mmCIF file with all atom_site columns, C-alpha atoms in Angstrom:
data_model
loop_
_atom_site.group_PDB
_atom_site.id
_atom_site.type_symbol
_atom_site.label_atom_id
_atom_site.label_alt_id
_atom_site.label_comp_id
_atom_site.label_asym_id
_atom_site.label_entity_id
_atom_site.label_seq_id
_atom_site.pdbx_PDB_ins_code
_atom_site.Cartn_x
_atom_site.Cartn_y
_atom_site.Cartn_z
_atom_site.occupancy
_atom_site.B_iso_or_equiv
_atom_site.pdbx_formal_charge
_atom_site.auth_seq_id
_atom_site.auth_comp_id
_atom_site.auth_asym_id
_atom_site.auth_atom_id
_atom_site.pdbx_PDB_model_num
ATOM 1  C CA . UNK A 1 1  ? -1.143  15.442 10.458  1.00 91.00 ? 1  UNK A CA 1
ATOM 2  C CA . UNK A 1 2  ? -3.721  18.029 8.578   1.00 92.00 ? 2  UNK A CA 1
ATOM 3  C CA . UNK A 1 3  ? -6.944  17.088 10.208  1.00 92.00 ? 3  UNK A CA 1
ATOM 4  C CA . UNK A 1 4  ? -8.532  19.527 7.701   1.00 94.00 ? 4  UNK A CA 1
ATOM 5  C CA . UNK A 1 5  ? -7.359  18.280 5.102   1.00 94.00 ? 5  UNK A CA 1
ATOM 6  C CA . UNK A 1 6  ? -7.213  14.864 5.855   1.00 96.00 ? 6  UNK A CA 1
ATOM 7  C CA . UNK A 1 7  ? -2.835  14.422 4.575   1.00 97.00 ? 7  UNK A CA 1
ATOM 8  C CA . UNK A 1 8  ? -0.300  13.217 6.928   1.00 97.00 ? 8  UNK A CA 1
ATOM 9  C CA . UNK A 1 9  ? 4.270   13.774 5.904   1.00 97.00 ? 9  UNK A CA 1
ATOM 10 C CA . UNK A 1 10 ? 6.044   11.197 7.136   1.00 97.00 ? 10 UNK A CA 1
ATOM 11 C CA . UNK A 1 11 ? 10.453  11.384 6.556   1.00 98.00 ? 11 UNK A CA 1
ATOM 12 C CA . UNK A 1 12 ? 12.305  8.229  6.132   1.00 97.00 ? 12 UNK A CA 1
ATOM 13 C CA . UNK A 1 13 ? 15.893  7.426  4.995   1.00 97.00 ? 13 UNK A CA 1
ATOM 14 C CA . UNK A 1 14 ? 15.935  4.773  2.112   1.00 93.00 ? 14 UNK A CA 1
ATOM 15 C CA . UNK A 1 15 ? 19.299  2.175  2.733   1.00 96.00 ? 15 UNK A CA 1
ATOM 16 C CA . UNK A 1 16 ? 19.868  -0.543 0.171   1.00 94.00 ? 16 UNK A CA 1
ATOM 17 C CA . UNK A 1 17 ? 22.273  -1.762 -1.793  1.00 95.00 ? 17 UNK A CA 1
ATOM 18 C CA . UNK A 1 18 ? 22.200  -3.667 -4.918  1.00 94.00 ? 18 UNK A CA 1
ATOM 19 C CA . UNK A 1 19 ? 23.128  -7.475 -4.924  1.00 94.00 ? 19 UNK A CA 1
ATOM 20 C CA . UNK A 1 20 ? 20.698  -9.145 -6.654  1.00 92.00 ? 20 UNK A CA 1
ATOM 21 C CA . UNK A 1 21 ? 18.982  -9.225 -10.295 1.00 89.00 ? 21 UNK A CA 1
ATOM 22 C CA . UNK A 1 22 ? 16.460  -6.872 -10.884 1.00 80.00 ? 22 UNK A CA 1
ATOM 23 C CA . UNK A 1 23 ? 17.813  -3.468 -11.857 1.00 76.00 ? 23 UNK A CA 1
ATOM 24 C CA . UNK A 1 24 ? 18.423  -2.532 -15.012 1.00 86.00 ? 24 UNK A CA 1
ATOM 25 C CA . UNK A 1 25 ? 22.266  -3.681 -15.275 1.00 89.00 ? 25 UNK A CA 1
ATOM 26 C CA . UNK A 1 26 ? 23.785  -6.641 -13.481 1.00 92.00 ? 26 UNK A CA 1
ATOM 27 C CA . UNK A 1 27 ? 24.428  -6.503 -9.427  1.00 93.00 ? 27 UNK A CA 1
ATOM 28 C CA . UNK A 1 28 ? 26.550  -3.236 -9.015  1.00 92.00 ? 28 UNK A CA 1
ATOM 29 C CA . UNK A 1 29 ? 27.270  -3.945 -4.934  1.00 94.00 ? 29 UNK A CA 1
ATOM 30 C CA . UNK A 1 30 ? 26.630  -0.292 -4.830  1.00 95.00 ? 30 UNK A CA 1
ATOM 31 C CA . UNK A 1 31 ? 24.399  1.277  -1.692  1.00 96.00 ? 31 UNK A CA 1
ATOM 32 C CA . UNK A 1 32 ? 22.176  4.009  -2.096  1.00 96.00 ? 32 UNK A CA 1
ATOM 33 C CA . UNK A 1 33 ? 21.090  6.445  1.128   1.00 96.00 ? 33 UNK A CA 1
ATOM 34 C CA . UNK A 1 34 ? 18.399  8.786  0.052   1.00 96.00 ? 34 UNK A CA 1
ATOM 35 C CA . UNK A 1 35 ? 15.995  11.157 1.909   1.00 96.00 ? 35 UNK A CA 1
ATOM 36 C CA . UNK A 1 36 ? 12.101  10.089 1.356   1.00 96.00 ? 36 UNK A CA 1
ATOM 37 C CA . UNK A 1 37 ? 8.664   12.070 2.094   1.00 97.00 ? 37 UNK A CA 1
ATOM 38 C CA . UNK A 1 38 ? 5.647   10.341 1.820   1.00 97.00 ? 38 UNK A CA 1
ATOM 39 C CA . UNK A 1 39 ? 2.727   12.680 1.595   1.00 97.00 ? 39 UNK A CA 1
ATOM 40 C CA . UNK A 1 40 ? -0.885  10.766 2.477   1.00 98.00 ? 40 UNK A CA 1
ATOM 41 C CA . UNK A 1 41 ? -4.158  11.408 1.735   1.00 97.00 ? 41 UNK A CA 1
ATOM 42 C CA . UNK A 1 42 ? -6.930  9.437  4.153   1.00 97.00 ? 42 UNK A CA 1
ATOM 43 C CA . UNK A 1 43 ? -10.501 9.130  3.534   1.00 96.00 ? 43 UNK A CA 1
ATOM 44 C CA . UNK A 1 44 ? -11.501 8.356  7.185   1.00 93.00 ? 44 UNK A CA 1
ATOM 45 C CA . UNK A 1 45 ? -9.228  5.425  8.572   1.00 93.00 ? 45 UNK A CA 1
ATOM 46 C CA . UNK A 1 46 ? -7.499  4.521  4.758   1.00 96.00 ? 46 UNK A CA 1
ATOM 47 C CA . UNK A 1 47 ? -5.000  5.807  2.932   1.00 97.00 ? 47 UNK A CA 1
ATOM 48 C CA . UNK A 1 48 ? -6.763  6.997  -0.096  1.00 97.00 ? 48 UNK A CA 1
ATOM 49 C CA . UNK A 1 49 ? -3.741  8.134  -2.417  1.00 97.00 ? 49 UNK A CA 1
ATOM 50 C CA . UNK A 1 50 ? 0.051   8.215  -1.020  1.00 98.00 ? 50 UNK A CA 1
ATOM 51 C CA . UNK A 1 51 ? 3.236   9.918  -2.831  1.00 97.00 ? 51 UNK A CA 1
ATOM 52 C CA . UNK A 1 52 ? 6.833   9.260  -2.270  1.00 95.00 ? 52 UNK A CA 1
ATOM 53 C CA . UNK A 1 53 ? 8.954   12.223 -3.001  1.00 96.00 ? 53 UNK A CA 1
ATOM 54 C CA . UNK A 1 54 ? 12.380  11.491 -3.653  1.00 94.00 ? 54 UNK A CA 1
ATOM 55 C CA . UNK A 1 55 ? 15.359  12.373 -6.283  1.00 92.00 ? 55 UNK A CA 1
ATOM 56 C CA . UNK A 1 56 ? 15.525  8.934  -8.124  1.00 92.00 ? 56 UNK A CA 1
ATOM 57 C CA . UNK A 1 57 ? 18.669  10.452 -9.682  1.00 94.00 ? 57 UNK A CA 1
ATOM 58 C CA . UNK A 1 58 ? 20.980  10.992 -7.057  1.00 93.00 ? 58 UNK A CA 1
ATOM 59 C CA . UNK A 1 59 ? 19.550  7.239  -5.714  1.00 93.00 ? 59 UNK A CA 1
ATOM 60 C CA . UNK A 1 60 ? 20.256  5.790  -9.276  1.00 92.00 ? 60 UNK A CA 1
ATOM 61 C CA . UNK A 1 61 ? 23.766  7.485  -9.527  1.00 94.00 ? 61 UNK A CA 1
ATOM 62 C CA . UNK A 1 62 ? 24.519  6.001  -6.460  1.00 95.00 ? 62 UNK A CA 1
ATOM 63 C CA . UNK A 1 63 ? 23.825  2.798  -7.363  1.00 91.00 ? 63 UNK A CA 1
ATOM 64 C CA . UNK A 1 64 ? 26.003  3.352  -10.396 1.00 90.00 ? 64 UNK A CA 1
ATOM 65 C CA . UNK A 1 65 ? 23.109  2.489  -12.328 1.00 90.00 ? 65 UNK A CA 1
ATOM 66 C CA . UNK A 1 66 ? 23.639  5.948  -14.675 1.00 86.00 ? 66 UNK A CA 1
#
């Protein structure tokens, strides 16, 4: 956390895998593992904007979606 500025990081691992409808081509049974930041901006107790960094294509190739 950056009191001073008022932004917290926070690292997760995204784990999924694609069974259902949604994407854009039909269920691929493919997983995906990929590294996520998510960068935070409060204004006093709220979360006034939030990011999530993360390389969509590596995720998508995974997923055999490209």
């Amino acid at each position: 956390m950056d009191e001073a500025r008022k932004h917290a990081i926070a690292y997760g691992v995204f784990r999924g895998t694609h069974t259902g409808q949604g994407g854009p081509v039909p269920p691929t049974g493919k997983t995906v593992e990929a590294d996520c930041v998510w960068v935070m901006e409060f204004d006093g107790d709220r979360i006034r904007r939030m990011t999530k960094i993360w390389n969509d294509v590596f995720s998508l190739k995974q997923l055999d979606w490209m």
